[in-house]
Each structure stands twice: as C-alpha cells, then as structure tokens.
GROMACS .gro file of N, CA and C in nm:
model
  528
    1MET      N    1   9.121  12.093   8.949
    1MET     CA    2   9.043  12.163   8.857
    1MET      C    3   8.898  12.187   8.902
    2ARG      N    4   8.842  12.074   8.956
    2ARG     CA    5   8.705  12.082   9.002
    2ARG      C    6   8.691  12.179   9.118
    3ALA      N    7   8.790  12.185   9.203
    3ALA     CA    8   8.786  12.281   9.314
    3ALA      C    9   8.787  12.421   9.265
    4ALA      N   10   8.867  12.451   9.166
    4ALA     CA   11   8.876  12.592   9.111
    4ALA      C   12   8.746  12.627   9.043
    5ARG      N   13   8.679  12.533   8.970
    5ARG     CA   14   8.556  12.558   8.911
    5ARG      C   15   8.447  12.582   9.014
    6THR      N   16   8.441  12.502   9.112
    6THR     CA   17   8.340  12.515   9.227
    6THR      C   18   8.362  12.651   9.295
    7LEU      N   19   8.492  12.685   9.319
    7LEU     CA   20   8.520  12.816   9.381
    7LEU      C   21   8.475  12.927   9.292
    8ALA      N   22   8.492  12.921   9.163
    8ALA     CA   23   8.448  13.029   9.076
    8ALA      C   24   8.301  13.046   9.071
    9VAL      N   25   8.223  12.935   9.070
    9VAL     CA   26   8.086  12.940   9.071
    9VAL      C   27   8.031  12.996   9.202
   10ALA      N   28   8.089  12.953   9.317
   10ALA     CA   29   8.050  13.003   9.445
   10ALA      C   30   8.076  13.152   9.458
   11ALA      N   31   8.196  13.197   9.406
   11ALA     CA   32   8.226  13.340   9.412
   11ALA      C   33   8.129  13.418   9.326
   12THR      N   34   8.088  13.372   9.210
   12THR     CA   35   7.989  13.440   9.130
   12THR      C   36   7.854  13.443   9.198
   13ALA      N   37   7.811  13.342   9.259
   13ALA     CA   38   7.689  13.339   9.334
   13ALA      C   39   7.689  13.438   9.448
   14PHE      N   40   7.800  13.441   9.523
   14PHE     CA   41   7.807  13.532   9.639
   14PHE      C   42   7.809  13.673   9.589
   15ALA      N   43   7.877  13.704   9.474
   15ALA     CA   44   7.880  13.836   9.415
   15ALA      C   45   7.737  13.877   9.374
   16ALA      N   46   7.667  13.787   9.315
   16ALA     CA   47   7.527  13.820   9.269
   16ALA      C   48   7.439  13.853   9.392
   17VAL      N   49   7.448  13.775   9.497
   17VAL     CA   50   7.368  13.802   9.623
   17VAL      C   51   7.416  13.929   9.683
   18GLY      N   52   7.551  13.952   9.687
   18GLY     CA   53   7.603  14.072   9.748
   18GLY      C   54   7.556  14.199   9.674
   19LEU      N   55   7.549  14.195   9.540
   19LEU     CA   56   7.499  14.311   9.465
   19LEU      C   57   7.353  14.334   9.482
   20ALA      N   58   7.275  14.227   9.505
   20ALA     CA   59   7.130  14.246   9.521
   20ALA      C   60   7.089  14.280   9.665
   21ALA      N   61   7.176  14.255   9.767
   21ALA     CA   62   7.140  14.279   9.908
   21ALA      C   63   7.104  14.423   9.935
   22PRO      N   64   7.174  14.524   9.892
   22PRO     CA   65   7.133  14.664   9.925
   22PRO      C   66   6.993  14.697   9.876
   23LEU      N   67   6.956  14.648   9.756
   23LEU     CA   68   6.824  14.676   9.709
   23LEU      C   69   6.719  14.605   9.790
   24ALA      N   70   6.744  14.485   9.829
   24ALA     CA   71   6.653  14.409   9.916
   24ALA      C   72   6.633  14.471  10.054
   25ALA      N   73   6.736  14.532  10.103
   25ALA     CA   74   6.732  14.594  10.238
   25ALA      C   75   6.678  14.738  10.240
   26ALA      N   76   6.662  14.798  10.119
   26ALA     CA   77   6.618  14.936  10.111
   26ALA      C   78   6.477  14.945  10.159
   27THR      N   79   6.443  15.054  10.236
   27THR     CA   80   6.306  15.080  10.279
   27THR      C   81   6.267  15.217  10.242
   28ASN      N   82   6.135  15.245  10.249
   28ASN     CA   83   6.081  15.377  10.206
   28ASN      C   84   6.011  15.437  10.332
   29GLY      N   85   6.079  15.445  10.438
   29GLY     CA   86   6.022  15.504  10.561
   29GLY      C   87   6.069  15.435  10.686
   30PRO      N   88   6.015  15.475  10.798
   30PRO     CA   89   6.061  15.418  10.921
   30PRO      C   90   6.015  15.276  10.936
   31SER      N   91   6.111  15.194  10.992
   31SER     CA   92   6.078  15.055  11.013
   31SER      C   93   6.052  15.025  11.153
   32SER      N   94   6.039  15.130  11.241
   32SER     CA   95   6.017  15.104  11.385
   32SER      C   96   5.871  15.091  11.417
   33VAL      N   97   5.779  15.121  11.321
   33VAL     CA   98   5.633  15.109  11.345
   33VAL      C   99   5.592  14.978  11.300
   34THR      N  100   5.540  14.894  11.388
   34THR     CA  101   5.487  14.766  11.349
   34THR      C  102   5.350  14.752  11.404
   35VAL      N  103   5.249  14.754  11.313
   35VAL     CA  104   5.112  14.748  11.348
   35VAL      C  105   5.048  14.642  11.268
   36GLY      N  106   4.975  14.544  11.326
   36GLY     CA  107   4.912  14.440  11.250
   36GLY      C  108   4.783  14.504  11.188
   37SER      N  109   4.732  14.436  11.096
   37SER     CA  110   4.606  14.476  11.028
   37SER      C  111   4.484  14.430  11.110
   38SER      N  112   4.474  14.491  11.229
   38SER     CA  113   4.366  14.453  11.315
   38SER      C  114   4.235  14.524  11.280
   39VAL      N  115   4.129  14.468  11.326
   39VAL     CA  116   3.994  14.521  11.299
   39VAL      C  117   3.949  14.579  11.430
   40VAL      N  118   3.913  14.707  11.430
   40VAL     CA  119   3.863  14.774  11.548
   40VAL      C  120   3.716  14.804  11.531
   41GLN      N  121   3.634  14.766  11.629
   41GLN     CA  122   3.490  14.789  11.626
   41GLN      C  123   3.451  14.894  11.731
   42ARG      N  124   3.348  14.962  11.701
   42ARG     CA  125   3.296  15.057  11.802
   42ARG      C  126   3.141  15.045  11.809
   43GLY      N  127   3.088  15.028  11.926
   43GLY     CA  128   2.944  15.016  11.944
   43GLY      C  129   2.924  14.902  12.045
   44GLY      N  130   2.853  14.931  12.154
   44GLY     CA  131   2.843  14.833  12.266
   44GLY      C  132   2.770  14.706  12.227
   45ASP      N  133   2.653  14.708  12.168
   45ASP     CA  134   2.581  14.587  12.148
   45ASP      C  135   2.600  14.534  12.006
   46ASP      N  136   2.686  14.587  11.930
   46ASP     CA  137   2.719  14.543  11.794
   46ASP      C  138   2.604  14.566  11.696
   47SER      N  139   2.494  14.633  11.738
   47SER     CA  140   2.386  14.663  11.645
   47SER      C  141   2.417  14.793  11.572
   48ASN      N  142   2.489  14.883  11.631
   48ASN     CA  143   2.531  15.011  11.568
   48ASN      C  144   2.683  15.019  11.583
   49SER      N  145   2.756  14.956  11.501
   49SER     CA  146   2.901  14.962  11.517
   49SER      C  147   2.966  15.006  11.385
   50VAL      N  148   3.085  15.061  11.402
   50VAL     CA  149   3.170  15.105  11.284
   50VAL      C  150   3.291  15.019  11.293
   51THR      N  151   3.324  14.960  11.178
   51THR     CA  152   3.445  14.875  11.168
   51THR      C  153   3.535  14.938  11.061
   52VAL      N  154   3.662  14.951  11.097
   52VAL     CA  155   3.759  15.003  10.992
   52VAL      C  156   3.865  14.885  10.974
   53THR      N  157   3.905  14.864  10.851
   53THR     CA  158   4.002  14.768  10.818
   53THR      C  159   4.094  14.823  10.716
   54PRO      N  160   4.225  14.829  10.729
   54PRO     CA  161   4.293  14.801  10.851
   54PRO      C  162   4.286  14.925  10.951
   55PHE      N  163   4.318  14.904  11.074
   55PHE     CA  164   4.317  15.014  11.169
   55PHE      C  165   4.428  15.112  11.142
   56ALA      N  166   4.546  15.068  11.103
   56ALA     CA  167   4.656  15.147  11.070
   56ALA      C  168   4.682  15.138  10.917
   57VAL      N  169   4.677  15.254  10.853
   57VAL     CA  170   4.682  15.258  10.703
   57VAL      C  171   4.787  15.363  10.665
   58HIS      N  172   4.859  15.336  10.558
   58HIS     CA  173   4.959  15.423  10.502
   58HIS      C  174   4.898  15.534  10.421
   59GLN      N  175   4.967  15.645  10.406
   59GLN     CA  176   4.924  15.756  10.327
   59GLN      C  177   4.903  15.700  10.183
   60GLY      N  178   4.798  15.741  10.116
   60GLY     CA  179   4.772  15.699   9.980
   60GLY      C  180   4.710  15.560   9.966
   61SER      N  181   4.690  15.490  10.077
   61SER     CA  182   4.633  15.356  10.072
   61SER      C  183   4.480  15.367  10.092
   62THR      N  184   4.416  15.247  10.088
   62THR     CA  185   4.272  15.246  10.104
   62THR      C  186   4.230  15.194  10.240
   63LEU      N  187   4.112  15.241  10.289
   63LEU     CA  188   4.064  15.210  10.418
   63LEU      C  189   3.916  15.158  10.388
   64THR      N  190   3.879  15.039  10.444
   64THR     CA  191   3.744  14.992  10.424
   64THR      C  192   3.661  15.017  10.551
   65ILE      N  193   3.552  15.081  10.538
   65ILE     CA  194   3.466  15.118  10.650
   65ILE      C  195   3.336  15.040  10.637
   66THR      N  196   3.288  14.973  10.745
   66THR     CA  197   3.170  14.902  10.749
   66THR      C  198   3.082  14.944  10.871
   67VAL      N  199   2.955  14.974  10.842
   67VAL     CA  200   2.873  15.029  10.955
   67VAL      C  201   2.749  14.941  10.964
   68ARG      N  202   2.722  14.892  11.084
   68ARG     CA  203   2.601  14.811  11.112
   68ARG      C  204   2.492  14.903  11.172
   69GLY      N  205   2.370  14.877  11.135
   69GLY     CA  206   2.257  14.960  11.182
   69GLY      C  207   2.241  15.091  11.112
   70CYS      N  208   2.291  15.097  10.994
   70CYS     CA  209   2.289  15.223  10.918
   70CYS      C  210   2.262  15.186  10.770
   71SER      N  211   2.149  15.231  10.717
   71SER     CA  212   2.120  15.204  10.578
   71SER      C  213   2.153  15.317  10.488
   72GLY      N  214   2.285  15.335  10.463
   72GLY     CA  215   2.333  15.444  10.382
   72GLY      C  216   2.366  15.559  10.454
   73GLY      N  217   2.433  15.655  10.395
   73GLY     CA  218   2.474  15.780  10.460
   73GLY      C  219   2.607  15.826  10.405
   74THR      N  220   2.678  15.901  10.487
   74THR     CA  221   2.811  15.953  10.447
   74THR      C  222   2.910  15.930  10.556
   75VAL      N  223   3.034  15.920  10.513
   75VAL     CA  224   3.146  15.911  10.607
   75VAL      C  225   3.251  16.014  10.574
   76SER      N  226   3.302  16.084  10.674
   76SER     CA  227   3.397  16.191  10.644
   76SER      C  228   3.507  16.191  10.750
   77SER      N  229   3.624  16.256  10.707
   77SER     CA  230   3.733  16.267  10.797
   77SER      C  231   3.834  16.369  10.729
   78ALA      N  232   3.919  16.419  10.804
   78ALA     CA  233   4.020  16.511  10.746
   78ALA      C  234   4.122  16.436  10.658
   79ALA      N  235   4.131  16.299  10.680
   79ALA     CA  236   4.234  16.224  10.612
   79ALA      C  237   4.187  16.173  10.471
   80PHE      N  238   4.052  16.186  10.438
   80PHE     CA  239   4.006  16.145  10.309
   80PHE      C  240   3.881  16.228  10.272
   81PRO      N  241   3.840  16.230  10.144
   81PRO     CA  242   3.721  16.311  10.106
   81PRO      C  243   3.594  16.243  10.159
   82THR      N  244   3.490  16.323  10.180
   82THR     CA  245   3.361  16.270  10.218
   82THR      C  246   3.306  16.171  10.117
   83THR      N  247   3.268  16.054  10.162
   83THR     CA  248   3.223  15.946  10.072
   83THR      C  249   3.086  15.898  10.113
   84THR      N  250   3.010  15.851  10.017
   84THR     CA  251   2.878  15.796  10.036
   84THR      C  252   2.890  15.647  10.075
   85LEU      N  253   2.815  15.610  10.174
   85LEU     CA  254   2.813  15.471  10.218
   85LEU      C  255   2.708  15.394  10.130
   86SER      N  256   2.747  15.281  10.082
   86SER     CA  257   2.655  15.199  10.000
   86SER      C  258   2.576  15.105  10.099
   87ALA      N  259   2.448  15.101  10.089
   87ALA     CA  260   2.366  15.020  10.176
   87ALA      C  261   2.329  14.892  10.115
   88ASN      N  262   2.309  14.786  10.193
   88ASN     CA  263   2.251  14.661  10.146
   88ASN      C  264   2.129  14.622  10.230
   89SER      N  265   2.069  14.508  10.202
   89SER     CA  266   1.940  14.476  10.260
   89SER      C  267   1.954  14.434  10.412
   90ASN      N  268   2.071  14.405  10.458
   90ASN     CA  269   2.095  14.365  10.596
   90ASN      C  270   2.117  14.479  10.692
   91ASN      N  271   2.088  14.603  10.649
   91ASN     CA  272   2.110  14.721  10.733
   91ASN      C  273   2.257  14.737  10.763
   92VAL      N  274   2.341  14.702  10.665
   92VAL     CA  275   2.486  14.721  10.682
   92VAL      C  276   2.528  14.808  10.560
   93SER      N  277   2.604  14.914  10.595
   93SER     CA  278   2.662  14.998  10.488
   93SER      C  279   2.815  14.983  10.489
   94SER      N  280   2.867  15.015  10.374
   94SER     CA  281   3.013  15.010  10.359
   94SER      C  282   3.069  15.109  10.260
   95ALA      N  283   3.198  15.143  10.269
   95ALA     CA  284   3.261  15.235  10.181
   95ALA      C  285   3.413  15.196  10.186
   96VAL      N  286   3.471  15.225  10.069
   96VAL     CA  287   3.616  15.212  10.058
   96VAL      C  288   3.667  15.352  10.023
   97VAL      N  289   3.756  15.403  10.109
   97VAL     CA  290   3.809  15.538  10.086
   97VAL      C  291   3.959  15.535  10.065
   98ARG      N  292   4.016  15.630   9.995
   98ARG     CA  293   4.157  15.643   9.975
   98ARG      C  294   4.203  15.753  10.057
   99ILE      N  295   4.304  15.726  10.139
   99ILE     CA  296   4.369  15.828  10.232
   99ILE      C  297   4.451  15.919  10.143
  100HIS      N  298   4.442  16.049  10.179
  100HIS     CA  299   4.515  16.148  10.103
  100HIS      C  300   4.670  16.117  10.120
  101ASN      N  301   4.742  16.147  10.007
  101ASN     CA  302   4.891  16.129  10.004
  101ASN      C  303   4.959  16.212  10.110
  102ASN      N  304   4.902  16.329  10.138
  102ASN     CA  305   4.961  16.419  10.234
  102ASN      C  306   4.886  16.425  10.363
  103ALA      N  307   4.817  16.318  10.400
  103ALA     CA  308   4.736  16.315  10.526
  103ALA      C  309   4.834  16.328  10.642
  104THR      N  310   4.787  16.397  10.745
  104THR     CA  311   4.866  16.415  10.867
  104THR      C  312   4.883  16.278  10.938
  105LEU      N  313   5.002  16.249  10.984
  105LEU     CA  314   5.035  16.119  11.046
  105LEU      C  315   4.973  16.117  11.186
  106GLY      N  316   4.935  16.002  11.231
  106GLY     CA  317   4.878  15.984  11.367
  106GLY      C  318   4.731  15.944  11.365
  107GLN      N  319   4.672  15.965  11.487
  107GLN     CA  320   4.532  15.924  11.504
  107GLN      C  321   4.440  16.020  11.428
  108HIS      N  322   4.336  15.965  11.363
  108HIS     CA  323   4.229  16.043  11.298
  108HIS      C  324   4.098  15.988  11.343
  109THR      N  325   3.992  16.060  11.334
  109THR     CA  326   3.860  16.018  11.369
  109THR      C  327   3.772  16.038  11.240
  110LEU      N  328   3.697  15.931  11.208
  110LEU     CA  329   3.602  15.942  11.095
  110LEU      C  330   3.463  15.954  11.158
  111THR      N  331   3.375  16.024  11.087
  111THR     CA  332   3.238  16.046  11.138
  111THR      C  333   3.143  15.989  11.036
  112VAL      N  334   3.047  15.910  11.084
  112VAL     CA  335   2.942  15.849  10.998
  112VAL      C  336   2.810  15.911  11.027
  113HIS      N  337   2.746  15.966  10.928
  113HIS     CA  338   2.608  16.023  10.941
  113HIS      C  339   2.515  15.928  10.865
  114CYS      N  340   2.428  15.865  10.938
  114CYS     CA  341   2.335  15.762  10.878
  114CYS      C  342   2.213  15.836  10.822
  115ASN      N  343   2.160  15.779  10.709
  115ASN     CA  344   2.040  15.832  10.645
  115ASN      C  345   1.916  15.808  10.725
  116ASN      N  346   1.910  15.694  10.790
  116ASN     CA  347   1.779  15.646  10.854
  116ASN      C  348   1.766  15.703  10.995
  117SER      N  349   1.857  15.786  11.045
  117SER     CA  350   1.842  15.843  11.183
  117SER      C  351   1.933  15.965  11.192
  118ASN      N  352   1.920  16.029  11.302
  118ASN     CA  353   2.005  16.149  11.330
  118ASN      C  354   2.132  16.100  11.400
  119ARG      N  355   2.150  15.974  11.407
  119ARG     CA  356   2.270  15.915  11.484
  119ARG      C  357   2.392  15.944  11.409
  120VAL      N  358   2.496  15.983  11.490
  120VAL     CA  359   2.634  16.011  11.432
  120VAL      C  360   2.726  15.916  11.503
  121LEU      N  361   2.793  15.836  11.429
  121LEU     CA  362   2.890  15.732  11.483
  121LEU      C  363   3.032  15.782  11.448
  122THR      N  364   3.123  15.749  11.541
  122THR     CA  365   3.262  15.787  11.515
  122THR      C  366   3.351  15.670  11.535
  123GLN      N  367   3.469  15.673  11.470
  123GLN     CA  368   3.567  15.566  11.486
  123GLN      C  369   3.703  15.623  11.461
  124GLN      N  370   3.799  15.574  11.534
  124GLN     CA  371   3.940  15.625  11.515
  124GLN      C  372   4.016  15.524  11.420
  125PHE      N  373   4.119  15.576  11.357
  125PHE     CA  374   4.214  15.498  11.280
  125PHE      C  375   4.342  15.570  11.280
  126ARG      N  376   4.450  15.507  11.235
  126ARG     CA  377   4.583  15.566  11.239
  126ARG      C  378   4.639  15.569  11.100
  127VAL      N  379   4.701  15.684  11.070
  127VAL     CA  380   4.767  15.702  10.940
  127VAL      C  381   4.917  15.694  10.961
  128LEU      N  382   4.983  15.603  10.887
  128LEU     CA  383   5.122  15.583  10.897
  128LEU      C  384   5.200  15.653  10.783
  129ALA      N  385   5.328  15.680  10.805
  129ALA     CA  386   5.412  15.742  10.706
  129ALA      C  387   5.442  15.653  10.588
  130GLY      N  388   5.462  15.716  10.476
  130GLY     CA  389   5.505  15.642  10.359
  130GLY      C  390   5.388  15.586  10.279
  131GLN      N  391   5.423  15.550  10.153
  131GLN     CA  392   5.320  15.493  10.066
  131GLN      C  393   5.307  15.350  10.097
  132GLY      N  394   5.183  15.292  10.080
  132GLY     CA  395   5.159  15.157  10.097
  132GLY      C  396   5.219  15.075   9.976
  133SER      N  397   5.205  14.953   9.976
  133SER     CA  398   5.257  14.866   9.870
  133SER      C  399   5.173  14.892   9.740
  134GLN      N  400   5.232  14.867   9.628
  134GLN     CA  401   5.167  14.890   9.499
  134GLN      C  402   5.135  14.756   9.434
  135GLY      N  403   5.086  14.665   9.513
  135GLY     CA  404   5.059  14.533   9.464
  135GLY      C  405   4.933  14.535   9.374
  136GLY      N  406   4.928  14.441   9.284
  136GLY     CA  407   4.808  14.431   9.196
  136GLY      C  408   4.802  14.532   9.081
  137ILE      N  409   4.912  14.603   9.056
  137ILE     CA  410   4.911  14.703   8.950
  137ILE      C  411   4.931  14.636   8.814
  138GLY      N  412   4.984  14.512   8.811
  138GLY     CA  413   4.986  14.438   8.684
  138GLY      C  414   5.090  14.487   8.587
  139GLY      N  415   5.203  14.536   8.631
  139GLY     CA  416   5.307  14.568   8.538
  139GLY      C  417   5.293  14.704   8.477
  140SER      N  418   5.206  14.796   8.531
  140SER     CA  419   5.187  14.925   8.470
  140SER      C  420   5.296  15.018   8.519
  141LEU      N  421   5.380  14.980   8.614
  141LEU     CA  422   5.490  15.064   8.653
  141LEU      C  423   5.618  15.011   8.598
  142ALA      N  424   5.701  15.098   8.547
  142ALA     CA  425   5.832  15.063   8.488
  142ALA      C  426   5.928  15.043   8.600
  143PRO      N  427   6.028  14.959   8.580
  143PRO     CA  428   6.130  14.940   8.685
  143PRO      C  429   6.213  15.064   8.704
  144SER      N  430   6.261  15.082   8.826
  144SER     CA  431   6.343  15.200   8.856
  144SER      C  432   6.482  15.188   8.798
  145SER      N  433   6.558  15.292   8.798
  145SER     CA  434   6.686  15.289   8.739
  145SER      C  435   6.780  15.199   8.827
  146THR      N  436   6.756  15.193   8.960
  146THR     CA  437   6.837  15.108   9.049
  146THR      C  438   6.811  14.963   9.011
  147GLU      N  439   6.684  14.925   8.995
  147GLU     CA  440   6.647  14.787   8.962
  147GLU      C  441   6.711  14.748   8.822
  148MET      N  442   6.709  14.839   8.730
  148MET     CA  443   6.769  14.809   8.604
  148MET      C  444   6.920  14.791   8.613
  149ALA      N  445   6.987  14.873   8.691
  149ALA     CA  446   7.132  14.860   8.708
  149ALA      C  447   7.166  14.724   8.780
  150VAL      N  448   7.095  14.691   8.882
  150VAL     CA  449   7.122  14.561   8.950
  150VAL      C  450   7.094  14.447   8.852
  151GLY      N  451   6.984  14.452   8.787
  151GLY     CA  452   6.950  14.347   8.685
  151GLY      C  453   7.052  14.336   8.577
  152GLY      N  454   7.094  14.449   8.521
  152GLY     CA  455   7.200  14.449   8.417
  152GLY      C  456   7.331  14.390   8.468
  153SER      N  457   7.368  14.426   8.587
  153SER     CA  458   7.497  14.377   8.641
  153SER      C  459   7.487  14.230   8.665
  154LEU      N  460   7.376  14.177   8.710
  154LEU     CA  461   7.360  14.035   8.730
  154LEU      C  462   7.361  13.956   8.602
  155VAL      N  463   7.303  14.008   8.489
  155VAL     CA  464   7.302  13.945   8.361
  155VAL      C  465   7.447  13.951   8.304
  156ALA      N  466   7.521  14.060   8.321
  156ALA     CA  467   7.660  14.073   8.276
  156ALA      C  468   7.745  13.975   8.352
  157ALA      N  469   7.729  13.959   8.482
  157ALA     CA  470   7.807  13.864   8.561
  157ALA      C  471   7.779  13.715   8.521
  158ALA      N  472   7.651  13.691   8.491
  158ALA     CA  473   7.619  13.555   8.443
  158ALA      C  474   7.682  13.525   8.302
  159ALA      N  475   7.677  13.622   8.215
  159ALA     CA  476   7.733  13.608   8.082
  159ALA      C  477   7.884  13.592   8.093
  160LEU      N  478   7.945  13.673   8.175
  160LEU     CA  479   8.093  13.658   8.187
  160LEU      C  480   8.127  13.521   8.248
  161GLY      N  481   8.055  13.481   8.348
  161GLY     CA  482   8.081  13.344   8.410
  161GLY      C  483   8.060  13.237   8.314
  162GLY      N  484   7.951  13.244   8.233
  162GLY     CA  485   7.922  13.141   8.132
  162GLY      C  486   8.032  13.138   8.028
  163GLY      N  487   8.074  13.256   7.985
  163GLY     CA  488   8.180  13.259   7.880
  163GLY      C  489   8.311  13.205   7.931
  164LEU      N  490   8.347  13.238   8.054
  164LEU     CA  491   8.473  13.177   8.109
  164LEU      C  492   8.461  13.031   8.123
  165PHE      N  493   8.346  12.980   8.165
  165PHE     CA  494   8.325  12.838   8.181
  165PHE      C  495   8.343  12.760   8.046
  166ILE      N  496   8.280  12.819   7.941
  166ILE     CA  497   8.293  12.750   7.812
  166ILE      C  498   8.431  12.758   7.756
  167ALA      N  499   8.498  12.873   7.772
  167ALA     CA  500   8.636  12.887   7.720
  167ALA      C  501   8.731  12.796   7.793
  168ARG      N  502   8.714  12.785   7.922
  168ARG     CA  503   8.798  12.697   8.006
  168ARG      C  504   8.771  12.547   7.965
  169ARG      N  505   8.647  12.515   7.943
  169ARG     CA  506   8.607  12.381   7.910
  169ARG      C  507   8.671  12.337   7.774
  170ARG      N  508   8.671  12.438   7.678
  170ARG     CA  509   8.729  12.409   7.548
  170ARG      C  510   8.877  12.384   7.561
  171ARG      N  511   8.948  12.457   7.645
  171ARG     CA  512   9.093  12.438   7.662
  171ARG      C  513   9.114  12.304   7.724
  172ILE      N  514   9.038  12.257   7.822
  172ILE     CA  515   9.056  12.133   7.888
  172ILE      C  516   9.028  12.023   7.788
  173GLY      N  517   8.926  12.029   7.708
  173GLY     CA  518   8.895  11.931   7.605
  173GLY      C  519   8.998  11.920   7.505
  174ALA      N  520   9.068  12.030   7.462
  174ALA     CA  521   9.170  12.021   7.359
  174ALA      C  522   9.296  11.959   7.413
  175ALA      N  523   9.325  11.962   7.543
  175ALA     CA  524   9.446  11.909   7.605
  175ALA      C  525   9.434  11.756   7.617
  176VAL      N  526   9.319  11.695   7.613
  176VAL     CA  527   9.298  11.557   7.634
  176VAL      C  528   9.338  11.478   7.516
   0.00000   0.00000   0.00000
C-alpha cells in the first residue's frame, strides 16, 4: 500500500514538473548572444570620459550614461531620443535613456555635447534583440494565457491527487 501511495505522489510530482518545463524553457529571442553587463569607459586620463552601463542593452531597456569633465549638456544617438545631462558639483554629468523598441540591432555610437566647452565626446554601445526583463513592475502586468493554463492544470492535478488520497484513506480506514 505504501509503495503504491509513494508511486502516485511521485507520478503527480513528475507530471507537475513536466507540465511546467516548456514554460520554463521558453525564450523571447536568440540565446546565442551572451554579453556581461560590463562597463566601458572612453577617455585617456579619465578626466574626460564617457561611461555606459550596461554596454550591451536590449531594445526598450534603459542605458545609464555618466560623463566626467562635463558640467551638463546633451547626449544623442539614433537608438534613443536626445536627452539632457544632469550635472552635479563634482563636474560629473549623467543621464538615463530608454532605447527605442525598434532600435537597429548592433553597434551604436552616442555623442555627448558638453555645456562648458566645445568638446564632443563619443562612446559606443550595443543594442541586442528582444525586450529586456520587466522586473520591478510590481504586479501591474496580468499573467499570460499560457501561465494561467499551466497554473490551472497544476491546481487541478493537486486537487485530483488530494481527493484520491482522501478517498483511498477513507476506504482503508473503513476496512480496519
């Protein structure tokens, strides 16, 4: 009896994992591109440098740009709208830009025009295919129909397994 019960529980667990596996393995784009979130700097003596984080960014995601030796100005690229750099007292400016959803994939160059000089600084970054993660949205997105189907089937399997366990337990208790 115990072996049959253990086998039933194990089969139910394997079925639940098996139904959830396709959803876990699903991707939204190519998985052959692996790029770390490295920081790339440009400028020889680090007094006038442009830093982009991350170097490789997905379409629709944000890119942080930090410029040393520049007290305000603008940053522009074909991959995002022209944005004003915010300056602080340390002669460091920064901006956070959102990459266009339909930005061309591959290498892009951003251009920084500083307010305090005629200096123009450039920096490259890479745009990757697909949308970035939607972390931090706080539940404002509803689950997809696939997620609802998988969740519903797991709940139904658990209810069926629990009902069979209780019915079988009742029969064993009545026979004693």
